[in-house]
Tab-separated table of C-alpha atoms in Angstrom:
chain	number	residue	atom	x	y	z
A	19	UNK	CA	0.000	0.000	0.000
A	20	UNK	CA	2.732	2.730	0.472
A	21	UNK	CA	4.020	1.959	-2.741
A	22	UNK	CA	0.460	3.270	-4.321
A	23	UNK	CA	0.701	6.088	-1.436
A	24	UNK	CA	3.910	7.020	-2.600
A	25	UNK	CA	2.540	7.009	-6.478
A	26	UNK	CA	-0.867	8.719	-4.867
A	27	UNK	CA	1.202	11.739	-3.332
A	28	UNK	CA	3.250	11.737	-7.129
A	29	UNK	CA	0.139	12.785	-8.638
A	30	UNK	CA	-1.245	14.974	-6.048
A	31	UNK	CA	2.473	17.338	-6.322
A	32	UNK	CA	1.872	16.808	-10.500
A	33	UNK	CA	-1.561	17.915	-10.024
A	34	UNK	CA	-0.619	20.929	-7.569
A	35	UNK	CA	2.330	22.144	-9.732
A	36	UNK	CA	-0.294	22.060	-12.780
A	37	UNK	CA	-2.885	24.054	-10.879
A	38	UNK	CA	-0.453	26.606	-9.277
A	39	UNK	CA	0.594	27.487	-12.927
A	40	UNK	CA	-3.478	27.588	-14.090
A	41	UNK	CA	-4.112	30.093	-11.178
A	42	UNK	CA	-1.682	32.363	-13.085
A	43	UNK	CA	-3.641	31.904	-16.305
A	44	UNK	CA	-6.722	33.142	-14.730
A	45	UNK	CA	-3.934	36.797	-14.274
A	46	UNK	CA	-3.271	36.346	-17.716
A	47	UNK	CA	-6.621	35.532	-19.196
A	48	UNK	CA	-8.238	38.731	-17.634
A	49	UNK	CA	-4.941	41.099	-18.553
A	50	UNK	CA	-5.531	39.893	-22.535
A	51	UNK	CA	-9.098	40.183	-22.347
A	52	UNK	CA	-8.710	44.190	-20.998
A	53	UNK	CA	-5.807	44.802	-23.671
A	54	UNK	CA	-8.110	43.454	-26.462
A	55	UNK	CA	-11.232	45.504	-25.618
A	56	UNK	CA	-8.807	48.879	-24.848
A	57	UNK	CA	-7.586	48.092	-28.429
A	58	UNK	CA	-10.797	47.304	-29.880
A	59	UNK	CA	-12.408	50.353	-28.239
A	60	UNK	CA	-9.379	53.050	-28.080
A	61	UNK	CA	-7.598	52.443	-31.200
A	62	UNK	CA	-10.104	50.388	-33.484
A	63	UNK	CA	-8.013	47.279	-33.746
A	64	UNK	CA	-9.207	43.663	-33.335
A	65	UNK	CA	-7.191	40.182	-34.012
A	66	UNK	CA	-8.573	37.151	-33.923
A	67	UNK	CA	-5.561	35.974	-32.637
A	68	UNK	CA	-6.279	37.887	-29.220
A	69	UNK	CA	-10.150	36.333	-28.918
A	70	UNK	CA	-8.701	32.789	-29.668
A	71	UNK	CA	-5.801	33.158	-27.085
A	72	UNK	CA	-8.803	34.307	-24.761
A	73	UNK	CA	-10.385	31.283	-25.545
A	74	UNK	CA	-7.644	28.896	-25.172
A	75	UNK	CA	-6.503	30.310	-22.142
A	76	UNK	CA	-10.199	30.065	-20.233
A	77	UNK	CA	-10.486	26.511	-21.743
A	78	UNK	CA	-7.436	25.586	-20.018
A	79	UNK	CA	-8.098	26.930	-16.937
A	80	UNK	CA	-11.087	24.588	-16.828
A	81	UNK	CA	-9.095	21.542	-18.080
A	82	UNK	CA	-5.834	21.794	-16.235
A	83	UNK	CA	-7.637	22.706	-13.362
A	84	UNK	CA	-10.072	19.838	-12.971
A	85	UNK	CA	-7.544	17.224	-11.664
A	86	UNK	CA	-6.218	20.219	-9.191
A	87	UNK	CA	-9.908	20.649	-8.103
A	88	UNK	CA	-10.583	17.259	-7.614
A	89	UNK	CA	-7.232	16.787	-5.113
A	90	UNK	CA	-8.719	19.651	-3.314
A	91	UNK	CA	-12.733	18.398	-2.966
A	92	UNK	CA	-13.688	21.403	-4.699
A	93	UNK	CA	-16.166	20.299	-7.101
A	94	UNK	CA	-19.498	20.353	-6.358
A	95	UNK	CA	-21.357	17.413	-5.013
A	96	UNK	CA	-25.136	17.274	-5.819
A	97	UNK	CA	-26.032	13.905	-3.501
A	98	UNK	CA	-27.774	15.628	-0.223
A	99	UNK	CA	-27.320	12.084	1.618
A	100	UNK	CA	-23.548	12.541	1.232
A	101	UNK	CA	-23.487	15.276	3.815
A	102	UNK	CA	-24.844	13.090	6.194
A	103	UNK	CA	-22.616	9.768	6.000
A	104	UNK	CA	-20.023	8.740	8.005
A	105	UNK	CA	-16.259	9.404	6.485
A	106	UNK	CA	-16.159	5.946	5.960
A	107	UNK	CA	-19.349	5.823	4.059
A	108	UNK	CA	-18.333	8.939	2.342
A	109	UNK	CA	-14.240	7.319	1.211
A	110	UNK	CA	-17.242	4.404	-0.419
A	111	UNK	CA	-19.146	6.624	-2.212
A	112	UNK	CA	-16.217	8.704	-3.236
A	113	UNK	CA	-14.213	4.983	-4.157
A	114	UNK	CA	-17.474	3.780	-6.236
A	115	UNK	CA	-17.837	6.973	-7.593
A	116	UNK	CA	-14.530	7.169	-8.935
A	117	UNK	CA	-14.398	3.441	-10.166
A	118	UNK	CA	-17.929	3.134	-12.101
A	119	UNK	CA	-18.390	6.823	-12.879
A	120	UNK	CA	-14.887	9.356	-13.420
A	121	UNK	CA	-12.093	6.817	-14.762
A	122	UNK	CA	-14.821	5.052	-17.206
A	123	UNK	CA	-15.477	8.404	-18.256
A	124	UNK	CA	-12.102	9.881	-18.928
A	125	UNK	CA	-11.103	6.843	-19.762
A	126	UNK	CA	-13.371	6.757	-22.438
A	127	UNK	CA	-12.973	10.458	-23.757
A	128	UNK	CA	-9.434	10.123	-23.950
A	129	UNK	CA	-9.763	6.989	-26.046
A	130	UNK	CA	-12.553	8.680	-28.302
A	131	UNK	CA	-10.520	12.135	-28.373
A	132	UNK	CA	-7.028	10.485	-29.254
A	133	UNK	CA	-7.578	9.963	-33.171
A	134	UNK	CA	-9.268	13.407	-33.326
A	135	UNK	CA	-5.849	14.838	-31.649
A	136	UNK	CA	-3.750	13.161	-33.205
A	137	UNK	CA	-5.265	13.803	-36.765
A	138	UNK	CA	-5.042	17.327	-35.541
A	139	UNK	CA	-1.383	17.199	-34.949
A	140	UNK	CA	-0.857	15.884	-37.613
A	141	UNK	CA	-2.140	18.564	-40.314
A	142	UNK	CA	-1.216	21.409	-38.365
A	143	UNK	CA	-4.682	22.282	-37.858
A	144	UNK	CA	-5.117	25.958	-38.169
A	145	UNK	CA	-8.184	27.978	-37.119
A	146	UNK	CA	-10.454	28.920	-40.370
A	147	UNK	CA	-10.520	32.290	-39.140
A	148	UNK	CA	-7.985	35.173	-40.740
A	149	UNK	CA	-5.222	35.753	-38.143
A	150	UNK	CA	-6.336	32.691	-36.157
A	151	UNK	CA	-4.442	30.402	-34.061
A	152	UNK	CA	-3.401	27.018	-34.483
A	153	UNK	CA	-5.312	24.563	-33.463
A	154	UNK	CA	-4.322	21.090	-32.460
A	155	UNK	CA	-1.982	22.693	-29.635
A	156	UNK	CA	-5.692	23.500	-27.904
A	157	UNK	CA	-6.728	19.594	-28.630
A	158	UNK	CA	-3.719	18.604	-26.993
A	159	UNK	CA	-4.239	20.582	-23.666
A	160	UNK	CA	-7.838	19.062	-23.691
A	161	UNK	CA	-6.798	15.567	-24.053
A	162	UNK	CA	-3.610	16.507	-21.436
A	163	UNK	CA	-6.453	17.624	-19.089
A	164	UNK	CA	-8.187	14.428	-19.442
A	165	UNK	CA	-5.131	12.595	-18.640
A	166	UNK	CA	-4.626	14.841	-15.672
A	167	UNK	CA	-8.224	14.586	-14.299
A	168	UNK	CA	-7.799	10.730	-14.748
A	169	UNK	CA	-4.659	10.786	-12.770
A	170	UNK	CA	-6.037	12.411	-9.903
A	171	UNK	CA	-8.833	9.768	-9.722
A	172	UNK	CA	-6.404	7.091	-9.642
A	173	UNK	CA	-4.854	9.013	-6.413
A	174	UNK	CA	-8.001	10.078	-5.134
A	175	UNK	CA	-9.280	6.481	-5.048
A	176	UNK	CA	-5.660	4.983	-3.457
A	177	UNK	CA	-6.167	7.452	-0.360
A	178	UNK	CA	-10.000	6.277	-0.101
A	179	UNK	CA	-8.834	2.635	-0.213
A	180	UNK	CA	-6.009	3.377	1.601
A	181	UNK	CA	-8.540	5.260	4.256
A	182	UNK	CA	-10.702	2.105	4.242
A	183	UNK	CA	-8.246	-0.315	4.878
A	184	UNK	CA	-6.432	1.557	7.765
A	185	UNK	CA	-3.210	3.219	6.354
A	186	UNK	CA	-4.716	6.741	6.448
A	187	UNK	CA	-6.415	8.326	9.164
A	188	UNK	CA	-8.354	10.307	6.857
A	189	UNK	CA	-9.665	9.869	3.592
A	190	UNK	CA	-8.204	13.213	2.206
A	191	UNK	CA	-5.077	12.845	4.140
A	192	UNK	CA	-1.776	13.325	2.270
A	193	UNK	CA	-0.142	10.343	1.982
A	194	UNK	CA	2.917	9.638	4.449
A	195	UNK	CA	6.300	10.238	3.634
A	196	UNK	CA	8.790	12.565	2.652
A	197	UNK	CA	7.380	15.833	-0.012
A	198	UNK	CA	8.295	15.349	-3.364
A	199	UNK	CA	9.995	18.645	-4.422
């Protein structure tokens, strides 16, 4: 079990790292969007370039950040019995959850996604708009997101089994041993 701890707490610093860097795209997202519209507005200049890179930055601030959300509980649960479970009923329904519903279903959009990405890569996709951006490198973060948000269900349900079967006192505990730097 401290082996998968050990590769549990690997994905949790790849995770963090990945999220710490998306925070500073949300900085960057809103300081393009304000020089775009003082262009657009002050000096009568628009690129498409500028609304894509707006676009690719908010998409991957919702796709790079999904793994780092999940490490930290913050997405939203709808079940109203959750609240009211034990911890150990809640590391089930978190460790079912995560078998039978999130890894099936990033395991299945990666598969689906990967010719489309790859195709992409491939040709160079461009965008079909005049001064666009390319493309495929915003296919890539999507299906690197996946990957990510995948990861962090694999960790996510080591700690819960790892909670259930007595090597961690909590169920979102880090795992025990040294920080990976």
């Amino acid at each position: 079990m401290q082996t998968l701890l050990r590769l549990a707490q690997l994905i949790d610093a790849l995770n963090e790292r990945v999220g710490q860097f998306t925070l500073w795209l949300v900085l960057l997202s809103v300081l393009v969007s304000a020089g775009n519209a003082t262009m657009r507005y002050l000096f009568r200049y628009s690129s498409n370039a500028y609304l894509e890179l707006q676009w690719y930055m908010f998409a991957l601030i919702f796709l790079w950040a999904a793994g780092y959300t999940l490490k930290h509980q913050g997405h939203v649960r709808v079940d109203v019995f959750y609240g009211r479970l034990s911890k150990r009923g809640q590391a089930w329904v978190d460790l079912l959850g995560t078998l039978f519903f999130l890894l099936p279903f990033t395991a299945l959009v990666i598969w689906l996604s990967w010719p489309l990405v790859t195709e992409s890569i491939r040709v160079r996709e461009m965008s079909p708009d005049a001064g666009g951006l390319p493309r495929w490198p915003i296919k890539l973060a999507f299906l690197v997101g996946m990957v990510l948000l995948a990861l962090q269900g694999i960790s996510e349900f080591i700690k819960r089994l790892a909670f259930l079967t007595g090597h961690l006192e909590a169920p979102t505990e880090e795992a025990p041993s040294e920080e990976v730097v």
